[in-house]
XYZ file of C-alpha atoms in Angstrom:
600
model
C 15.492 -23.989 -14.962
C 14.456 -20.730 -13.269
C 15.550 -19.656 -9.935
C 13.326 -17.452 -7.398
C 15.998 -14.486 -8.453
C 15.439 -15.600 -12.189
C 11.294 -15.399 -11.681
C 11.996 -11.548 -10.081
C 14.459 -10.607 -12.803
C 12.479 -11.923 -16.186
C 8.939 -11.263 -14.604
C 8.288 -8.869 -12.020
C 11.453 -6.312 -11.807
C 10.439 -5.818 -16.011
C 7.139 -5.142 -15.270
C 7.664 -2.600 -12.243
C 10.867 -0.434 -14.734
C 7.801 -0.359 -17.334
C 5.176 0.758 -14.902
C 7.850 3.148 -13.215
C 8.719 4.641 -16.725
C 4.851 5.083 -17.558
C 4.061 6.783 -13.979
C 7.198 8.812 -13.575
C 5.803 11.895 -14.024
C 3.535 11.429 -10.990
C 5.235 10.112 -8.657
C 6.372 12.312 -6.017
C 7.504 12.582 -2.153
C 3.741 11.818 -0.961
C 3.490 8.621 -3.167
C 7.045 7.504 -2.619
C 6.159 7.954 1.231
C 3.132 5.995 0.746
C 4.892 3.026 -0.785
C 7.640 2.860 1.669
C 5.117 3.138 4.777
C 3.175 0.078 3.552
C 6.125 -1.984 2.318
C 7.462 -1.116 5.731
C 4.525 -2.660 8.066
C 4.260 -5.282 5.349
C 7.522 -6.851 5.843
C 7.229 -6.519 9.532
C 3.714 -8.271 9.422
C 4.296 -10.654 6.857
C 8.127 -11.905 7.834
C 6.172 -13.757 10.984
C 3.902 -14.932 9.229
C 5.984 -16.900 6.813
C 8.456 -17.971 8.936
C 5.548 -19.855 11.441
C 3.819 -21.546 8.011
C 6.996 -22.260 6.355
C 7.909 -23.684 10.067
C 5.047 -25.963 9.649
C 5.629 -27.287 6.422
C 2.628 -25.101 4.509
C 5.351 -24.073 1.783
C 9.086 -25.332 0.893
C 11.523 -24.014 -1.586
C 13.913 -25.877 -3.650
C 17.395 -25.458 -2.093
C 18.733 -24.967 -5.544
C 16.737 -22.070 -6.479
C 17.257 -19.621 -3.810
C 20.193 -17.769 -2.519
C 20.223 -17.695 1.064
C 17.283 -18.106 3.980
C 16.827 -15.942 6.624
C 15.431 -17.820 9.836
C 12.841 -20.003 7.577
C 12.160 -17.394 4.437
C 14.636 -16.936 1.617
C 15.865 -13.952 0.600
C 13.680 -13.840 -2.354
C 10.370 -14.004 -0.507
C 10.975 -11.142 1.024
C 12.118 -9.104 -1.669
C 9.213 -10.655 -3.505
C 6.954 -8.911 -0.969
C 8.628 -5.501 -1.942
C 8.320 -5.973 -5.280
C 4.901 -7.561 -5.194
C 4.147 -3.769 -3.317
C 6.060 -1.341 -5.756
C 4.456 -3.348 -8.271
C 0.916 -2.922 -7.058
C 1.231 0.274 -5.757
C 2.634 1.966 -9.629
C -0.421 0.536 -11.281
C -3.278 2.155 -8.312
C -1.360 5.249 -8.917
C -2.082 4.914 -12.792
C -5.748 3.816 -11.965
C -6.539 6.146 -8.768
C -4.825 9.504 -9.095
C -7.706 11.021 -11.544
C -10.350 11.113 -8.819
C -10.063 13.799 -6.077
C -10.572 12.325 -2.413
C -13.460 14.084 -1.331
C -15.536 12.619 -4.019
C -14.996 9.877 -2.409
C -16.173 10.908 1.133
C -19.654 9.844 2.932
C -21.806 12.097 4.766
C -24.579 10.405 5.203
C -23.896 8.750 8.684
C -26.372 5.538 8.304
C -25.106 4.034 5.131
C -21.582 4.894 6.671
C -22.060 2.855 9.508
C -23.570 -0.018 7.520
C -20.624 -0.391 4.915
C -18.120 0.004 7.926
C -19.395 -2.617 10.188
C -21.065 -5.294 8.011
C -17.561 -6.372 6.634
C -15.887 -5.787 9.342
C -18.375 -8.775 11.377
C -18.029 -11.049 8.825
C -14.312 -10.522 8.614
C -14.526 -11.356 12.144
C -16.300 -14.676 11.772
C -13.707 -15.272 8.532
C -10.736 -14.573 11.430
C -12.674 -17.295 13.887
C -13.013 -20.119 11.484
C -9.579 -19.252 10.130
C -8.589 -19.463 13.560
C -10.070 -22.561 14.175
C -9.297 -24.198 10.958
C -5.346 -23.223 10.869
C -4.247 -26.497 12.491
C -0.542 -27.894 11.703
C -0.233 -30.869 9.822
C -3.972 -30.581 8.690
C -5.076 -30.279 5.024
C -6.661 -26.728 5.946
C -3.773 -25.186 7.707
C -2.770 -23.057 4.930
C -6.014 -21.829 4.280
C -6.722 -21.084 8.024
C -3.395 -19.369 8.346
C -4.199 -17.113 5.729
C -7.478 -16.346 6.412
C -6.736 -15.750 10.420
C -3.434 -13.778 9.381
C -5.378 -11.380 6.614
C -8.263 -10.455 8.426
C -7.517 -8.691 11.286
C -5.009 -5.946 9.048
C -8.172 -5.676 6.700
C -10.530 -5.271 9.435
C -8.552 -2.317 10.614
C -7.952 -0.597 6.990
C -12.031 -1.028 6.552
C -12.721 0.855 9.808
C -11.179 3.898 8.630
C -11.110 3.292 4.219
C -13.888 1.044 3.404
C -16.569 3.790 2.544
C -13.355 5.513 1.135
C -12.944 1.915 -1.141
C -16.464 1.337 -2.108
C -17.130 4.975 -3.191
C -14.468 4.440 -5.227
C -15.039 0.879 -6.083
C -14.513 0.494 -9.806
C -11.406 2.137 -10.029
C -10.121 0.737 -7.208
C -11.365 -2.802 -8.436
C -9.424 -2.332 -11.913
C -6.403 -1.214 -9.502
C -6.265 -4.803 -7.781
C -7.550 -6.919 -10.896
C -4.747 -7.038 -12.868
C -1.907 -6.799 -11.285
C -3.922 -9.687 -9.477
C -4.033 -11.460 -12.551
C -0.339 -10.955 -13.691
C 1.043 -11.879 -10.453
C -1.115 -15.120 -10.912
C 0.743 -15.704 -14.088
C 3.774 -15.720 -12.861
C 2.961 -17.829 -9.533
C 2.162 -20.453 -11.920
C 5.535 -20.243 -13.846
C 7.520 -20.560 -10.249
C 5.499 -23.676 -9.116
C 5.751 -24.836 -12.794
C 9.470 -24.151 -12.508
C 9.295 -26.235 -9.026
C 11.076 -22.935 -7.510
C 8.768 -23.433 -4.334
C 5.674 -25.881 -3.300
C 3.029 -26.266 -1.154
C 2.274 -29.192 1.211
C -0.139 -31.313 0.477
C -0.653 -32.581 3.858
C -1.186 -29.068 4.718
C -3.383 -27.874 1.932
C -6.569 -28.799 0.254
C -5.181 -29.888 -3.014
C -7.585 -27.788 -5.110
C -6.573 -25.801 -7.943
C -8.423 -22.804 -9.514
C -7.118 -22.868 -12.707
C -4.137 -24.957 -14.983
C -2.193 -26.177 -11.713
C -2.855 -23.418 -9.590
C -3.448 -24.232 -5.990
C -6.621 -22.877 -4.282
C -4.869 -21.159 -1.400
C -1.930 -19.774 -3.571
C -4.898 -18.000 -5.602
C -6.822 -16.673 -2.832
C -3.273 -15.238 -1.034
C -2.346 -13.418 -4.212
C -5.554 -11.865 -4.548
C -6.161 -11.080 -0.331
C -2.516 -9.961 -0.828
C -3.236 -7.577 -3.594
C -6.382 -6.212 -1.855
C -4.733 -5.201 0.956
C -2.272 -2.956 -0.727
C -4.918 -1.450 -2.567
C -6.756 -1.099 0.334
C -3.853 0.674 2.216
C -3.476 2.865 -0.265
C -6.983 4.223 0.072
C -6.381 4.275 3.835
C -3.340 7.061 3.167
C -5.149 8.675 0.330
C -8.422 9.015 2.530
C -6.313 10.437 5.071
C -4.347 12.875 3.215
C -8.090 13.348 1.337
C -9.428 14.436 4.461
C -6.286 17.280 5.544
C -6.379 19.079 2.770
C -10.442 19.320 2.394
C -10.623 20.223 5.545
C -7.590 21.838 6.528
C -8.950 24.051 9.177
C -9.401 21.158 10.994
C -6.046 19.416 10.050
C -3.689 22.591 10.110
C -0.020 20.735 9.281
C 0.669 19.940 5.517
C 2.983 17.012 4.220
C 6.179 16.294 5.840
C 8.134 13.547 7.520
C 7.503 14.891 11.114
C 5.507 13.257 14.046
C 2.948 16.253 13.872
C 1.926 15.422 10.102
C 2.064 11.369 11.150
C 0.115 11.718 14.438
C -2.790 14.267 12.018
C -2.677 11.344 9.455
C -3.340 8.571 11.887
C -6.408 11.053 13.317
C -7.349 11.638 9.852
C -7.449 8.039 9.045
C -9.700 7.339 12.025
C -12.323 10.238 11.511
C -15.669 9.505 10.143
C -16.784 11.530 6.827
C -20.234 12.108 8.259
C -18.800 13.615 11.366
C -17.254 16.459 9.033
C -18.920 19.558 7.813
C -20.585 18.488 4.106
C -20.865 21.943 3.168
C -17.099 21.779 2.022
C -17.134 18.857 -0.101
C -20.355 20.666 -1.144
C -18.886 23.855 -2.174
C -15.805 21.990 -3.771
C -18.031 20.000 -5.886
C -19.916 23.065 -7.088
C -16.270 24.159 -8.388
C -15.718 21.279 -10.300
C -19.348 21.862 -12.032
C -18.527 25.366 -12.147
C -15.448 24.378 -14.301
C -16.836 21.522 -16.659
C -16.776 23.293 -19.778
C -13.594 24.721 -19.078
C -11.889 21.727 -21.707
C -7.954 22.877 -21.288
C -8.151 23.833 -17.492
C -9.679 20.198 -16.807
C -7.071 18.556 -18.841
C -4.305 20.039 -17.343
C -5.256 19.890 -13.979
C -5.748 16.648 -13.595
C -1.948 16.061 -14.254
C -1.734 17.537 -10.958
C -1.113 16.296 -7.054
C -4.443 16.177 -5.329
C -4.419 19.383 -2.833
C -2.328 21.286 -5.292
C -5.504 20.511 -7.928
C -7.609 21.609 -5.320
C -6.699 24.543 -4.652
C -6.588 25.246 -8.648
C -10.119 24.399 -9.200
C -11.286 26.854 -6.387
C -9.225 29.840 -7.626
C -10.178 29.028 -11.232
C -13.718 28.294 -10.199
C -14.031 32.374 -8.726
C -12.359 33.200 -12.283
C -14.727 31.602 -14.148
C -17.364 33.024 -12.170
C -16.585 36.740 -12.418
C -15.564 36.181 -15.622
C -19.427 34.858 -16.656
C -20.950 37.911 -14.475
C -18.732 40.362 -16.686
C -19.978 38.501 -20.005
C -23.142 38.774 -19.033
C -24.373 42.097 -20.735
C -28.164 41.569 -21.151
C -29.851 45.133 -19.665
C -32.091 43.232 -17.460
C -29.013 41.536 -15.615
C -26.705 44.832 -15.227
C -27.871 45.785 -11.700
C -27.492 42.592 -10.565
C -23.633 42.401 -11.849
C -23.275 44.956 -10.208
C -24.056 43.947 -7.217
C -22.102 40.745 -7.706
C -19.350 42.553 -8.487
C -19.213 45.038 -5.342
C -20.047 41.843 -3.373
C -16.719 40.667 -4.722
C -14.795 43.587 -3.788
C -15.733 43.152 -0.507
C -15.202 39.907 -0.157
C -11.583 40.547 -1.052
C -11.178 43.544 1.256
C -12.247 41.027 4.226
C -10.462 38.327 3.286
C -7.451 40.307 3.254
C -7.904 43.250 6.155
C -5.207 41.574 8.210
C -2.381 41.772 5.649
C 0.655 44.422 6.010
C 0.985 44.107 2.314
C 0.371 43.338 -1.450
C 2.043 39.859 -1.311
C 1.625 38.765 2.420
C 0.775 35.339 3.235
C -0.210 33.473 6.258
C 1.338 29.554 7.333
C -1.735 28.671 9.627
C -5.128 27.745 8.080
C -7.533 30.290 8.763
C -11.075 31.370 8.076
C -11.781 35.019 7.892
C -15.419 35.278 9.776
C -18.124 36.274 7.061
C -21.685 36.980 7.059
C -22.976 35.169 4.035
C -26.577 36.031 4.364
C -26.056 39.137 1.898
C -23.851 37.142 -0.341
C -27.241 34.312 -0.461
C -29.442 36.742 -1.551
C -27.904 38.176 -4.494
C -25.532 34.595 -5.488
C -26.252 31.357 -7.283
C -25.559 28.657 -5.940
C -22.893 28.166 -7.528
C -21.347 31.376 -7.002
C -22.017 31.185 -3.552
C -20.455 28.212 -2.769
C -16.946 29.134 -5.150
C -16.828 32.050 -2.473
C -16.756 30.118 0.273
C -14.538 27.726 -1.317
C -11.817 30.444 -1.769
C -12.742 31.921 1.908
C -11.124 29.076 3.150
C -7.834 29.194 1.610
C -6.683 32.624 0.906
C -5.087 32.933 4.156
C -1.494 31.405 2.084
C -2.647 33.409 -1.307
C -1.548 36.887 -1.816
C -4.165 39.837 -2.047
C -2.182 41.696 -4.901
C -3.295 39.323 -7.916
C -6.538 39.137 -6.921
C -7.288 42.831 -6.988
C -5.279 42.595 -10.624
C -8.184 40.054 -11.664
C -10.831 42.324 -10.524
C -8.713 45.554 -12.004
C -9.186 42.999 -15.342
C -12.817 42.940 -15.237
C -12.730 46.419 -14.653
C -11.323 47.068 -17.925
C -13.678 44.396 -19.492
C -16.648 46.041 -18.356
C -15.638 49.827 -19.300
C -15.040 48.570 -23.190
C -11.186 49.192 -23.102
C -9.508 50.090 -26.216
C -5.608 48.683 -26.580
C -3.537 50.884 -27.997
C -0.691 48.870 -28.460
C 1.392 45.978 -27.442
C 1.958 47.446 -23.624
C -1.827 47.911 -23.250
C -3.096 44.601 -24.005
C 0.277 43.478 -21.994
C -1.724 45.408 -18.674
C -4.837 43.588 -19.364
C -3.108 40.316 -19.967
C -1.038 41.042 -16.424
C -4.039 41.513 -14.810
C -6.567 38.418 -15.912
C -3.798 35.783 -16.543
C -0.660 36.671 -15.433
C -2.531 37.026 -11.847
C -3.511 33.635 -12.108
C -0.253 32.546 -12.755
C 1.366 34.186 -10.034
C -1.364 32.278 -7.700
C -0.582 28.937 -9.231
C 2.995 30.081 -8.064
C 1.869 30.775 -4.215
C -0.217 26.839 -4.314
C 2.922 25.511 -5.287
C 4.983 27.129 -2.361
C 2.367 26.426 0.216
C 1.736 22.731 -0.588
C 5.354 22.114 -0.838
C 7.091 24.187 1.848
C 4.788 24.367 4.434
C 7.550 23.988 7.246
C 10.067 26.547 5.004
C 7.296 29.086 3.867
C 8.785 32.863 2.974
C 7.480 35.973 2.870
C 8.268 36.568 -1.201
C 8.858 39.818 -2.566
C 6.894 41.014 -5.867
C 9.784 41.213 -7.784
C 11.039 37.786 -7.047
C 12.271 35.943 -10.243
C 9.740 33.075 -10.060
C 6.735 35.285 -9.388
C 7.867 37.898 -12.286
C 8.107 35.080 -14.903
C 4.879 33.552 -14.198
C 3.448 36.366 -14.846
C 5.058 36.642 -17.882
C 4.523 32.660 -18.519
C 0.315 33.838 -18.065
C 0.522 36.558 -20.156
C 2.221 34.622 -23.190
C -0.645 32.626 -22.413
C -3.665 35.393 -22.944
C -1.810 36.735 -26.176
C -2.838 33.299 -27.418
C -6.414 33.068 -25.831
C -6.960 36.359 -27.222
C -5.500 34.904 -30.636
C -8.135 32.261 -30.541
C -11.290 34.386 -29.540
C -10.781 37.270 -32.351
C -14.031 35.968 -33.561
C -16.337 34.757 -30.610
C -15.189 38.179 -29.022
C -16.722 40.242 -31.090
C -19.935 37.958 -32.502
C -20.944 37.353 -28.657
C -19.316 40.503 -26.515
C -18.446 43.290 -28.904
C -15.513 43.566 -27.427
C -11.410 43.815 -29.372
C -8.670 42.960 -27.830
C -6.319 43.568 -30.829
C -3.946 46.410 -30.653
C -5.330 49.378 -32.883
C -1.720 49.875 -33.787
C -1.687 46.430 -35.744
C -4.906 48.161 -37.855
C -4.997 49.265 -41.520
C -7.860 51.032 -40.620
C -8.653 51.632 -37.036
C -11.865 53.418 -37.176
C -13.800 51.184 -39.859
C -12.135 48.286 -38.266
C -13.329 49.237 -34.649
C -16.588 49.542 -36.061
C -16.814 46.270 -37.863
C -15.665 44.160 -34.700
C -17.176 46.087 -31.437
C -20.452 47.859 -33.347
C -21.510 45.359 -36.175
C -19.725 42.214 -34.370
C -19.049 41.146 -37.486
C -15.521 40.045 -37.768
C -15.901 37.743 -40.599
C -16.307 41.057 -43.105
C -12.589 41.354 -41.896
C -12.155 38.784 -44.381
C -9.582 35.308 -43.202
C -6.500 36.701 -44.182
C -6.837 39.999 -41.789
C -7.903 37.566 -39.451
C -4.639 35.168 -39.897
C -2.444 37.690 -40.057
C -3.767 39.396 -36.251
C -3.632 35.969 -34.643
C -0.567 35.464 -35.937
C 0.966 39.104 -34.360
C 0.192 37.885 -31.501
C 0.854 34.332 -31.796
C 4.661 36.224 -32.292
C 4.074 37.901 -29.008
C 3.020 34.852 -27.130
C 6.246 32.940 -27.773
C 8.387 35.686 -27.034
C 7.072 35.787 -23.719
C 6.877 31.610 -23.333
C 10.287 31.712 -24.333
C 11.872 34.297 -21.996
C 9.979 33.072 -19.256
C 9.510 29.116 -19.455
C 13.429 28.492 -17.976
C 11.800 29.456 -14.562
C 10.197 26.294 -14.295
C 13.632 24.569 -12.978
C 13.088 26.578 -10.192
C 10.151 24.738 -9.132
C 10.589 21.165 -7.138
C 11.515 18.709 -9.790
C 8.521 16.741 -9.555
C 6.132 19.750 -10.742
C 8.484 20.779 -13.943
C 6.998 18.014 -16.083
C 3.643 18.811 -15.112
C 3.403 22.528 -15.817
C 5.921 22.467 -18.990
C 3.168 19.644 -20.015
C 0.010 22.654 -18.644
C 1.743 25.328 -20.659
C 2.118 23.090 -23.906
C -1.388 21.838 -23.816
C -2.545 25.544 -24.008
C -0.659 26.176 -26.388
C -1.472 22.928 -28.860
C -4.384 26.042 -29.710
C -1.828 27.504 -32.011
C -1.258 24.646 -34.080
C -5.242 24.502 -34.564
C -5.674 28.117 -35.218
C -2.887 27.981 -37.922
C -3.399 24.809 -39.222
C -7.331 25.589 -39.966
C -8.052 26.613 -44.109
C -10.520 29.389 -42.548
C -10.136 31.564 -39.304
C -12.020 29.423 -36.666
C -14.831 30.670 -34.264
C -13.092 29.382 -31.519
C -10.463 26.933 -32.267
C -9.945 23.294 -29.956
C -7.414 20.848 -29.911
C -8.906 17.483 -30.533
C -8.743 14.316 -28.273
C -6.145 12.564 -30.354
C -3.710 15.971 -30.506
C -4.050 16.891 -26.532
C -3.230 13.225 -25.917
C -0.021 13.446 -27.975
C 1.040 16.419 -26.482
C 0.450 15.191 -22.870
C 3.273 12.098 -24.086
C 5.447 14.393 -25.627
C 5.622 16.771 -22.789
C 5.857 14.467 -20.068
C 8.322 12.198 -21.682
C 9.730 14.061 -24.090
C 10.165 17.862 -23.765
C 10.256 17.577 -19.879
C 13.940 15.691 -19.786
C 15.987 19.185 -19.930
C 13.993 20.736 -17.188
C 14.551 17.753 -14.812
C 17.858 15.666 -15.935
């Protein structure tokens, strides 16, 4: 015989430690917030509502099987309403994380208005006839009292997340379905077990499926819904601040400022918003799609902190192609793209008193795009604005470092030595590092943010962290270098023959004459290299809020899964990748494993 504390300790607490273990990695202050806001207005909506149907007979417990009652609930109910939440609310975060808000966003103002109010009438008739129907001592009070108690909550979460929901609708589906399902399960066990019952004076004695009453059903799954739905109502809102953050200026924190911008957030039409930013942001993404390792690792990320990644990696990738791009019919026109980008840069930053000033406040630096329109894709164009809108908390110093990189790139640099290729790395990875390092500081302490010096400890080692990281990119493109861009990037000091070999690689492009062993033994100099510099450098990560350590230790490991491939291949690869099966086993081992030091 199983007690209501019994059905909570073998059932549901077993489930939420294994759901908790699985998404620990991810959760953080903005989900544990979440959780605790709706468990919050959940008990204070729900403890009414059980106390009048309990009142009038809809449900009764067994005295045997429950510890103590408070006014007409047990103890257990309630806590079964905080579990039933923390349950619900770890699986959406495993099902809903992956998917960046704004894709989620309408802007097209008719079907908005359609999906908002359609529901939202027939949830009113639903609240009428539940109304109507919810009469004590009557075989469709139960039913009624749910109906008239759900609707009105719902109603509300639609007005301001139901295009949010149905853009989102199959992951969000999967999100309620089965913990839906499992809670079922075990609803069936406890009125199996006799640990509570339902009325039948008071209910319409129909059951769905092996015993299960009809309205017991239909609460677990409303129930279910709603959470789900609430979480889409604080995701939307949080969606909306940091896409538009001009417009919503304060970032996360327990203050009435952040709470009041949420609640206004929550409220604000999609359509009424400028599209041009979800626009621009989804050009990023497409900008990035072949970028395998970057996409990987950045979805391990919180939303705005992935955000702002794919915008700064998007104008990487950009320049990046524009320096590639060496055909003679196209080198006027990089050329122009490139002094375009210097510009850009020397706008963005005018107002700065130095290399690594920042700015709190969301601003946008005033720009005439029309030049940039003539002489950008669309693509490009829209990456630019992108960044326009959030370099006001991003240093100017790295980014003239990435363009000081190109620079190099374009004017065929040869490396001497170690310390050469160590300024090029700096510049076109160890930037972007130090970037990643300025997102972090912003998105996290917002209400604390520093002026931070250049030679700070954190912002030295991730550029060192970035540059371990280019010794191995470098390692992996000996071969695609040269075939496609004529270019070397291997120290002529770690030559047998400089000339001949200079020749072979930047004039011929033909680095397979090399033969595989030359090739092995370059990639693995700096392979050597690369973990020097991981290892001096990766400690810094306990610096960071604890949350982010497992995430970037698990970023920096995925990267470098690419050395495993290049050594483990029989022949010198064109461009080595780390297959599906490999990425996905060091994603476990990094979260679960190889993060523990860095945040026990």
């Amino acid at each position: 015989m199983l007690s209501y504390m019994d059905i909570h300790r073998t059932y549901t607490l077993p489930a939420i430690g294994i759901l908790t273990l699985i998404t620990l990695p991810f959760i953080n202050r903005w989900e544990m917030s979440k959780t605790a806001f709706i468990t919050a207005v959940a008990l204070l909506y729900t403890t009414p509502c059980y106390n009048y149907s309990i009142f009038n007979g809809a449900r009764s417990y067994s005295p045997e099987r429950v510890s103590a009652i408070v006014g007409n609930v047990p103890v257990e109910e309630h806590l079964s309403v905080v579990l039933q939440i923390a349950l619900i609310s770890l699986w959406a975060l495993l099902c809903l994380r992956w998917r960046l808000p704004f894709l989620n966003f309408n802007h097209d103002e008719r079907s908005y208005q359609l999906i908002r109010w359609i529901p939202i009438l027939f949830l009113s008739v639903v609240m009428a006839v539940g109304f109507k129907i919810a009469v004590p001592e009557q075989k469709t009070f139960y039913l009624g009292s749910i109906m008239c108690w759900a609707s009105p909550v719902i109603m509300l979460m639609w007005y301001g997340a139901g295009n949010y929901f149905v853009r989102n609708i199959k992951l969000s589906s999967v999100a309620i379905a089965i913990p839906t399902l499992y809670l079922l399960w075990v609803n069936r066990i406890a009125l199996k077990e006799n640990v509570w019952h339902l009325n039948k004076t008071t209910s319409l004695s129909v059951t769905v499926t092996n015993g299960l009453p009809l309205e017991e059903a239909l609460f677990t799954f409303i129930t279910t819904t709603m959470v789900v739905l609430a979480g889409n109502c604080y995701d939307k809102a949080y969606g909306m601040i940091v896409t538009f953050s001009l417009i919503f200026p304060h970032q996360f924190s327990l203050s009435w400022k952040f709470i009041s911008q949420m609640y206004k957030a929550f409220e604000t039409s999609e359509y009424s918003m400028p599209s041009i930013i979800t626009e621009d942001l989804k050009r990023c993404i497409k900008v990035l799609d072949t970028s395998n390792i970057f996409g990987t690792s950045n979805y391990l990320f919180h939303i705005a902190t992935r955000l702002d990644l794919i915008i700064i990696y998007a104008i990487g990738r950009i320049t990046d192609n524009v320096i590639d791009d060496t055909s003679i019919s196209n080198a006027e026109k990089r050329k122009l793209k490139l002094k375009l980008a210097y510009n850009f840069l020397k706008l963005q930053f005018a107002d700065r008193k130095s290399d690594y000033d920042v700015k709190s406040k969301p601003h946008e630096v005033d720009i005439d795009w029309t030049q940039y329109e003539s002489i950008l894709t669309d693509d490009e164009l829209s990456s630019f604005r992108a960044l326009s809108r959030i370099t006001f908390f991003l240093p100017r110093k790295p980014f003239e470092e990435i363009l000081e990189g190109f620079d190099m790139d374009m004017s065929d640099t040869l490396y001497r030595n170690e310390n050469d290729l160590l300024t090029y790395n700096k510049n076109v990875a160890g930037s972007f590092a130090a970037l990643f390092i300025y997102v972090v500081i912003y998105r996290y302490n917002i209400d604390k943010y520093e002026f931070i010096e250049k030679d700070d400890f954190l912002i030295k080692k991730s550029y060192q962290i970035g540059n371990g990281l280019q010794f191995v990119n470098i390692a992996r493109d000996i071969v695609i270098d040269s075939e496609k861009l004529g270019r070397c990037y291997i120290p002529t000091e770690f030559m047998d023959d400089e000339i001949e070999e200079l020749r072979i690689l930047c004039k011929e492009k033909n680095p397979r004459s090399l033969g595989n062993k030359k090739l092995q033994r370059y990639a693995k100099t700096l392979i050597k290299i690369a973990d020097k510099h991981q290892f001096e450098a990766v400690d810094a990560i306990k610096c960071l809020p604890r949350e982010l350590r497992p995430l970037i230790l698990t970023s920096i490991e995925i990267y470098r899964g690419l050395i495993y491939c290049i050594q483990s291949c029989p022949s010198f690869p064109n461009k080595a990748k780390i297959s599906k099966l490999h990425k996905s086993m060091i994603i476990l081992k990094g979260l679960y494993i190889q993060s523990i030091k860095y945040v026990v």
